[in-house]
Tab-separated table of C-alpha atoms in Angstrom:
chain	number	residue	atom	x	y	z
A	785	UNK	CA	21.249	-28.177	21.231
A	786	UNK	CA	23.874	-30.523	19.809
A	787	UNK	CA	26.124	-29.490	16.869
A	788	UNK	CA	24.308	-31.730	14.383
A	789	UNK	CA	21.015	-30.070	15.151
A	790	UNK	CA	22.519	-26.608	14.749
A	791	UNK	CA	23.974	-27.591	11.395
A	792	UNK	CA	20.600	-28.908	10.304
A	793	UNK	CA	18.886	-25.623	11.253
A	794	UNK	CA	21.491	-23.602	9.392
A	795	UNK	CA	20.926	-25.674	6.276
A	796	UNK	CA	17.151	-25.366	6.644
A	797	UNK	CA	17.318	-21.575	6.939
A	798	UNK	CA	19.670	-21.398	3.966
A	799	UNK	CA	17.312	-23.513	1.863
A	800	UNK	CA	14.343	-21.368	2.896
A	801	UNK	CA	16.140	-18.127	2.093
A	802	UNK	CA	17.149	-19.508	-1.255
A	803	UNK	CA	13.543	-20.408	-1.973
A	804	UNK	CA	12.429	-16.890	-1.152
A	805	UNK	CA	15.076	-15.436	-3.403
A	806	UNK	CA	14.114	-17.707	-6.267
A	807	UNK	CA	10.447	-16.882	-5.789
A	808	UNK	CA	11.182	-13.179	-5.737
A	809	UNK	CA	13.396	-13.262	-8.810
A	810	UNK	CA	10.468	-12.746	-11.244
A	811	UNK	CA	9.791	-9.502	-9.365
A	812	UNK	CA	13.140	-8.122	-10.388
A	813	UNK	CA	12.616	-9.356	-13.903
A	814	UNK	CA	9.207	-7.708	-14.179
A	815	UNK	CA	10.075	-4.496	-12.342
A	816	UNK	CA	10.941	-2.819	-15.628
A	817	UNK	CA	7.575	-3.624	-17.222
A	818	UNK	CA	5.516	-0.600	-18.154
A	819	UNK	CA	1.838	-0.064	-18.871
A	820	UNK	CA	1.134	2.202	-21.813
A	821	UNK	CA	-1.912	4.447	-22.036
A	822	UNK	CA	-4.700	3.051	-24.171
A	823	UNK	CA	-5.025	4.591	-27.654
A	824	UNK	CA	-8.425	6.029	-26.709
A	825	UNK	CA	-7.137	7.511	-23.446
A	826	UNK	CA	-8.194	11.107	-22.995
A	827	UNK	CA	-6.357	13.831	-21.105
A	828	UNK	CA	-6.066	17.540	-20.410
A	829	UNK	CA	-3.140	19.766	-21.290
A	830	UNK	CA	-2.650	22.649	-18.849
A	831	UNK	CA	-0.680	25.553	-20.263
A	832	UNK	CA	0.430	27.387	-17.138
A	833	UNK	CA	1.725	30.302	-19.193
A	834	UNK	CA	-1.812	31.177	-20.359
A	835	UNK	CA	-3.587	30.846	-17.005
A	836	UNK	CA	-4.763	34.170	-15.552
A	837	UNK	CA	-5.878	32.851	-12.181
A	838	UNK	CA	-9.558	33.645	-12.668
A	839	UNK	CA	-10.545	30.447	-10.808
A	840	UNK	CA	-13.585	29.901	-12.990
A	841	UNK	CA	-12.435	26.307	-13.319
A	842	UNK	CA	-12.870	25.970	-9.557
A	843	UNK	CA	-16.392	27.360	-9.696
A	844	UNK	CA	-17.366	25.144	-12.629
A	845	UNK	CA	-15.953	22.056	-10.904
A	846	UNK	CA	-17.871	22.818	-7.713
A	847	UNK	CA	-21.130	23.263	-9.590
A	848	UNK	CA	-20.697	20.147	-11.732
A	849	UNK	CA	-19.880	17.930	-8.757
A	850	UNK	CA	-22.458	19.277	-6.311
A	851	UNK	CA	-19.844	20.873	-4.062
A	852	UNK	CA	-20.304	24.162	-2.176
A	853	UNK	CA	-20.608	26.687	-4.952
A	854	UNK	CA	-18.278	29.655	-5.290
A	855	UNK	CA	-19.870	33.091	-5.603
A	856	UNK	CA	-18.617	35.449	-8.331
A	857	UNK	CA	-17.485	37.837	-5.596
A	858	UNK	CA	-15.289	35.122	-4.138
A	859	UNK	CA	-13.592	34.703	-7.479
A	860	UNK	CA	-12.403	38.300	-7.200
A	861	UNK	CA	-10.829	37.684	-3.813
A	862	UNK	CA	-7.084	37.760	-4.455
A	863	UNK	CA	-6.251	37.124	-0.814
A	864	UNK	CA	-6.718	33.399	-1.413
A	865	UNK	CA	-3.472	33.446	-3.334
A	866	UNK	CA	-1.517	34.563	-0.288
A	867	UNK	CA	-1.110	30.982	0.810
A	868	UNK	CA	-1.001	27.712	-1.048
A	869	UNK	CA	-4.139	25.594	-0.999
A	870	UNK	CA	-4.676	21.976	-1.870
A	871	UNK	CA	-7.711	20.034	-3.087
A	872	UNK	CA	-10.020	18.835	-0.348
A	873	UNK	CA	-13.346	17.080	0.204
A	874	UNK	CA	-15.242	20.210	-0.846
A	875	UNK	CA	-12.908	21.390	-3.600
A	876	UNK	CA	-11.690	18.889	-6.166
A	877	UNK	CA	-9.417	21.447	-7.796
A	878	UNK	CA	-7.653	24.610	-6.674
A	879	UNK	CA	-5.581	27.300	-8.385
A	880	UNK	CA	-2.478	28.543	-6.602
A	881	UNK	CA	-0.248	31.472	-7.451
A	882	UNK	CA	3.435	30.673	-7.705
A	883	UNK	CA	6.211	33.241	-8.011
A	884	UNK	CA	9.637	32.677	-9.484
A	885	UNK	CA	12.711	34.790	-10.034
A	886	UNK	CA	14.302	35.562	-13.386
A	887	UNK	CA	16.804	38.001	-14.842
A	888	UNK	CA	14.245	40.821	-15.105
A	889	UNK	CA	12.765	40.410	-11.643
A	890	UNK	CA	9.962	38.296	-10.208
A	891	UNK	CA	6.972	36.919	-12.052
A	892	UNK	CA	3.895	34.970	-11.031
A	893	UNK	CA	2.016	32.123	-12.682
A	894	UNK	CA	-1.156	30.325	-11.701
A	895	UNK	CA	-1.192	26.568	-11.384
A	896	UNK	CA	-4.294	24.402	-11.326
A	897	UNK	CA	-4.020	21.307	-9.132
A	898	UNK	CA	-6.197	18.212	-9.039
A	899	UNK	CA	-5.994	14.427	-9.358
A	900	UNK	CA	-3.628	13.547	-12.204
A	901	UNK	CA	-5.522	10.366	-13.238
A	902	UNK	CA	-2.334	8.366	-13.712
A	903	UNK	CA	-1.986	5.886	-16.551
A	904	UNK	CA	-1.024	3.212	-14.017
A	905	UNK	CA	-2.488	4.587	-10.775
A	906	UNK	CA	-0.881	3.687	-7.478
A	907	UNK	CA	-4.184	4.381	-5.713
A	908	UNK	CA	-5.900	1.666	-7.759
A	909	UNK	CA	-3.113	-0.777	-6.988
A	910	UNK	CA	-3.300	0.015	-3.260
A	911	UNK	CA	-7.083	-0.303	-3.027
A	912	UNK	CA	-7.895	-3.614	-1.328
A	913	UNK	CA	-11.546	-3.782	-2.326
A	914	UNK	CA	-11.520	-2.485	-5.883
A	915	UNK	CA	-13.265	0.771	-5.035
A	916	UNK	CA	-10.893	2.607	-7.383
A	917	UNK	CA	-10.702	1.562	-11.001
A	918	UNK	CA	-8.755	2.794	-13.985
A	919	UNK	CA	-10.731	3.065	-17.214
A	920	UNK	CA	-9.100	2.771	-20.651
A	921	UNK	CA	-10.522	6.183	-21.531
A	922	UNK	CA	-8.370	7.812	-18.879
A	923	UNK	CA	-10.392	8.478	-15.705
A	924	UNK	CA	-9.846	6.785	-12.384
A	925	UNK	CA	-13.317	6.097	-11.002
A	926	UNK	CA	-14.327	5.642	-7.383
A	927	UNK	CA	-17.143	3.516	-5.905
A	928	UNK	CA	-17.989	4.726	-2.409
A	929	UNK	CA	-20.150	1.638	-1.799
A	930	UNK	CA	-17.076	-0.598	-1.999
A	931	UNK	CA	-14.714	1.693	-0.086
A	932	UNK	CA	-13.910	0.519	3.456
A	933	UNK	CA	-12.076	3.698	4.440
A	934	UNK	CA	-8.558	2.288	4.779
A	935	UNK	CA	-7.159	5.386	2.983
A	936	UNK	CA	-4.275	3.397	1.495
A	937	UNK	CA	-4.982	5.278	-1.727
A	938	UNK	CA	-4.076	8.533	0.001
A	939	UNK	CA	-0.746	7.107	1.127
A	940	UNK	CA	0.018	5.536	-2.240
A	941	UNK	CA	-0.659	8.601	-4.402
A	942	UNK	CA	2.680	10.160	-5.446
A	943	UNK	CA	0.949	13.533	-5.876
A	944	UNK	CA	-0.973	13.440	-2.554
A	945	UNK	CA	-4.231	14.353	-4.226
A	946	UNK	CA	-6.994	12.186	-2.646
A	947	UNK	CA	-8.812	13.804	0.270
A	948	UNK	CA	-10.984	12.185	2.916
A	949	UNK	CA	-14.236	13.313	4.478
A	950	UNK	CA	-13.187	13.267	8.112
A	951	UNK	CA	-16.172	15.488	8.937
A	952	UNK	CA	-18.549	12.639	8.021
A	953	UNK	CA	-17.750	9.913	10.572
A	954	UNK	CA	-20.611	7.619	9.515
A	955	UNK	CA	-20.358	7.781	5.729
A	956	UNK	CA	-16.929	9.175	4.838
A	957	UNK	CA	-15.703	9.060	1.274
A	958	UNK	CA	-12.454	9.550	-0.573
A	959	UNK	CA	-12.806	12.723	-2.610
A	960	UNK	CA	-10.882	13.694	-5.695
A	961	UNK	CA	-11.329	14.933	-9.258
A	962	UNK	CA	-13.800	12.729	-11.161
A	963	UNK	CA	-12.681	13.845	-14.615
A	964	UNK	CA	-16.406	14.549	-15.117
A	965	UNK	CA	-16.581	11.133	-16.730
A	966	UNK	CA	-19.752	9.659	-15.241
A	967	UNK	CA	-22.608	9.562	-17.748
A	968	UNK	CA	-24.912	10.787	-14.997
A	969	UNK	CA	-22.623	13.714	-14.337
A	970	UNK	CA	-24.039	17.219	-14.453
A	971	UNK	CA	-22.082	18.053	-17.604
A	972	UNK	CA	-23.134	14.863	-19.370
A	973	UNK	CA	-19.888	13.005	-18.855
A	974	UNK	CA	-18.075	14.586	-21.758
A	975	UNK	CA	-15.595	17.443	-21.584
A	976	UNK	CA	-14.655	18.257	-17.978
A	977	UNK	CA	-16.512	21.256	-16.599
A	978	UNK	CA	-13.290	23.072	-15.745
A	979	UNK	CA	-12.111	22.848	-19.354
A	980	UNK	CA	-15.407	24.223	-20.632
A	981	UNK	CA	-15.227	27.158	-18.198
A	982	UNK	CA	-11.654	28.244	-18.975
A	983	UNK	CA	-11.828	31.620	-20.825
A	984	UNK	CA	-8.135	31.617	-21.770
A	985	UNK	CA	-8.158	28.110	-23.255
A	986	UNK	CA	-5.226	27.184	-21.115
A	987	UNK	CA	-6.999	23.853	-20.551
A	988	UNK	CA	-7.192	21.639	-23.630
A	989	UNK	CA	-9.127	18.368	-23.617
A	990	UNK	CA	-8.303	15.608	-26.104
A	991	UNK	CA	-6.584	12.341	-26.710
A	992	UNK	CA	-3.515	12.009	-24.570
A	993	UNK	CA	-1.174	11.156	-27.439
A	994	UNK	CA	-2.335	14.195	-29.409
A	995	UNK	CA	-1.959	16.458	-26.375
A	996	UNK	CA	1.618	15.324	-25.842
A	997	UNK	CA	2.385	16.061	-29.479
A	998	UNK	CA	0.745	19.474	-29.174
A	999	UNK	CA	2.731	20.257	-26.028
A	1000	UNK	CA	6.051	19.425	-27.654
A	1001	UNK	CA	5.045	21.469	-30.670
A	1002	UNK	CA	4.488	24.525	-28.460
A	1003	UNK	CA	7.819	23.992	-26.757
A	1004	UNK	CA	9.587	23.707	-30.084
A	1005	UNK	CA	7.851	26.801	-31.463
A	1006	UNK	CA	8.496	28.959	-28.387
A	1007	UNK	CA	11.573	27.606	-26.621
A	1008	UNK	CA	12.062	30.972	-24.906
A	1009	UNK	CA	8.618	30.702	-23.300
A	1010	UNK	CA	8.448	27.073	-22.172
A	1011	UNK	CA	10.889	24.743	-20.532
A	1012	UNK	CA	11.497	21.594	-22.548
A	1013	UNK	CA	9.543	19.356	-20.238
A	1014	UNK	CA	5.952	18.096	-20.431
A	1015	UNK	CA	5.111	17.213	-16.856
A	1016	UNK	CA	3.007	14.048	-16.748
A	1017	UNK	CA	4.323	12.534	-19.953
A	1018	UNK	CA	6.510	10.162	-17.974
A	1019	UNK	CA	6.071	11.028	-14.285
A	1020	UNK	CA	4.782	8.043	-12.265
A	1021	UNK	CA	4.469	6.099	-15.508
A	1022	UNK	CA	2.468	8.887	-17.162
A	1023	UNK	CA	-0.633	10.859	-16.221
A	1024	UNK	CA	-3.788	11.990	-17.968
A	1025	UNK	CA	-3.185	15.600	-16.906
A	1026	UNK	CA	-0.205	17.182	-18.651
A	1027	UNK	CA	1.461	20.508	-17.897
A	1028	UNK	CA	3.542	23.114	-19.713
A	1029	UNK	CA	5.503	25.663	-17.696
A	1030	UNK	CA	7.820	28.649	-18.233
A	1031	UNK	CA	10.117	27.485	-15.419
A	1032	UNK	CA	11.248	24.132	-14.054
A	1033	UNK	CA	8.329	22.446	-12.405
A	1034	UNK	CA	10.093	22.170	-9.062
A	1035	UNK	CA	9.800	25.955	-8.778
A	1036	UNK	CA	6.024	25.634	-9.142
A	1037	UNK	CA	5.692	23.127	-6.347
A	1038	UNK	CA	5.379	20.004	-8.505
A	1039	UNK	CA	6.839	16.944	-6.769
A	1040	UNK	CA	9.867	15.377	-8.463
A	1041	UNK	CA	8.275	12.024	-9.264
A	1042	UNK	CA	10.296	9.299	-10.974
A	1043	UNK	CA	9.289	8.055	-14.403
A	1044	UNK	CA	8.825	4.481	-13.239
A	1045	UNK	CA	5.370	3.290	-12.364
A	1046	UNK	CA	5.064	2.544	-8.664
A	1047	UNK	CA	2.522	-0.291	-9.028
A	1048	UNK	CA	4.761	-2.137	-11.523
A	1049	UNK	CA	7.490	-2.284	-8.863
A	1050	UNK	CA	5.389	-3.041	-5.787
A	1051	UNK	CA	3.029	-5.499	-7.457
A	1052	UNK	CA	5.834	-7.434	-9.129
A	1053	UNK	CA	7.638	-7.825	-5.791
A	1054	UNK	CA	4.447	-8.820	-4.014
A	1055	UNK	CA	3.390	-11.273	-6.685
A	1056	UNK	CA	6.889	-12.728	-6.891
A	1057	UNK	CA	7.135	-13.332	-3.159
A	1058	UNK	CA	3.668	-14.820	-2.858
A	1059	UNK	CA	3.649	-16.753	-6.133
A	1060	UNK	CA	1.872	-20.079	-5.519
A	1061	UNK	CA	2.049	-19.124	-1.834
A	1062	UNK	CA	5.113	-21.364	-1.517
A	1063	UNK	CA	7.525	-18.965	0.262
A	1064	UNK	CA	5.111	-18.276	3.160
A	1065	UNK	CA	4.391	-22.002	3.489
A	1066	UNK	CA	8.109	-22.805	3.445
A	1067	UNK	CA	8.825	-20.148	6.032
A	1068	UNK	CA	6.074	-21.452	8.311
A	1069	UNK	CA	7.515	-24.952	7.951
A	1070	UNK	CA	10.956	-23.694	8.964
A	1071	UNK	CA	9.555	-21.909	12.001
A	1072	UNK	CA	7.539	-24.984	12.985
A	1073	UNK	CA	10.564	-27.243	12.620
A	1074	UNK	CA	12.667	-24.857	14.670
A	1075	UNK	CA	10.039	-24.788	17.416
A	1076	UNK	CA	9.872	-28.587	17.439
A	1077	UNK	CA	13.631	-29.041	17.654
A	1078	UNK	CA	14.079	-26.468	20.390
A	1079	UNK	CA	11.025	-27.409	22.444
A	1080	UNK	CA	11.489	-27.882	26.187
A	1081	UNK	CA	11.572	-31.555	27.034
A	1082	UNK	CA	9.553	-32.707	30.073
A	1083	UNK	CA	11.409	-35.215	32.295
A	1084	UNK	CA	9.110	-37.883	33.791
A	1085	UNK	CA	9.130	-37.683	37.570
A	1086	UNK	CA	9.959	-41.342	38.241
A	1087	UNK	CA	12.779	-41.645	35.731
A	1088	UNK	CA	15.331	-39.528	37.551
A	1089	UNK	CA	14.312	-40.861	40.949
A	1090	UNK	CA	15.210	-44.313	39.750
A	1091	UNK	CA	18.505	-43.333	38.211
A	1092	UNK	CA	21.797	-44.865	39.171
A	1093	UNK	CA	22.699	-42.000	41.517
A	1094	UNK	CA	19.787	-42.874	43.804
A	1095	UNK	CA	17.532	-40.127	42.411
A	1096	UNK	CA	19.916	-37.287	43.215
A	1097	UNK	CA	19.569	-35.625	39.777
A	1098	UNK	CA	15.779	-35.616	40.008
A	1099	UNK	CA	15.854	-34.083	43.457
A	1100	UNK	CA	18.289	-31.428	42.321
A	1101	UNK	CA	15.942	-30.412	39.507
A	1102	UNK	CA	12.987	-30.257	41.834
A	1103	UNK	CA	14.943	-27.996	44.173
A	1104	UNK	CA	15.948	-25.714	41.316
A	1105	UNK	CA	12.365	-25.487	40.066
A	1106	UNK	CA	11.209	-24.439	43.504
A	1107	UNK	CA	14.072	-21.959	43.780
A	1108	UNK	CA	15.260	-23.508	46.999
A	1109	UNK	CA	19.038	-23.599	46.817
A	1110	UNK	CA	19.369	-24.525	50.481
A	1111	UNK	CA	17.295	-27.627	49.852
A	1112	UNK	CA	19.475	-28.383	46.886
A	1113	UNK	CA	22.521	-28.310	49.096
A	1114	UNK	CA	20.709	-30.250	51.753
A	1115	UNK	CA	19.597	-32.880	49.274
A	1116	UNK	CA	23.238	-33.674	48.517
A	1117	UNK	CA	23.971	-34.257	52.196
A	1118	UNK	CA	20.859	-36.174	53.093
A	1119	UNK	CA	19.252	-38.069	50.220
A	1120	UNK	CA	15.484	-37.602	50.336
A	1121	UNK	CA	12.735	-38.582	48.053
A	1122	UNK	CA	10.953	-36.011	45.924
A	1123	UNK	CA	7.706	-36.481	47.754
A	1124	UNK	CA	9.335	-35.373	50.995
A	1125	UNK	CA	10.747	-32.215	49.400
A	1126	UNK	CA	7.425	-31.278	47.848
A	1127	UNK	CA	5.653	-31.921	51.118
A	1128	UNK	CA	7.718	-29.196	52.749
């Protein structure tokens, strides 16, 4: 490759990279955008301090969603708290016991876990077929008929809540809390069944804005009981499920999730790079041009044979192609035509 061609390729790559950077610049500009919860968005405030670990919310959830029901005797089984559980295909919510140390010793609290129904859900953004959908009222709905089983939603969720029915190889579904929102739901699609079953009223259902105000009011009224943090107010861009705790949430097993919304970052980058599809087209053009400039040139057989050195260059190339160095040396001593060499 001659120097001029190399310089041309360097300029082409520089122009292409500049185009990509310009196309991606809106991504950086939009990365700070934020989606607010709709005014009618509903939510649930979980006051961990008031939870007694009765697990009636688990039983109510199972019954409302047609999952394997939990017998009253099972609710008395305290051995389940010996190890942490997580929601699964047959249990959309679980209650775990968490212990923490303080000045007077060790205490335990009970923490309900389920899908957080994010304000700007990463699972919805990751779904390629629109099987997951965020409703203005708060719930994230799921359409199993559209789902193709890629499970990107499970990878995208910052709280690792979606579960998959691996035991059903023919008709698997993604399983998670439904927020009891469907009008055909067993509880009529109103207040979630777990909230209705809570005897301690540690679960409060209402408008998200009002729940946040109520949570901060409790913190302000009893600062010695609650930490000054409403988990879910800002985490992952905000969630429909909000939590109050007597200790920092990291001690209860809550993941330290950033306040920024993941879809706002990933979608802005993706849309910036692929805006008008120009960067991919430009990159393909650069690759095609590079391939054309660096292609292997075929030398016509008769051209070299008729060259001024009596066809010596052509014979040398034929010898090299055949890997016959001895013939190459011989061809210099005794000029022969290419047909003779190939005949051997």
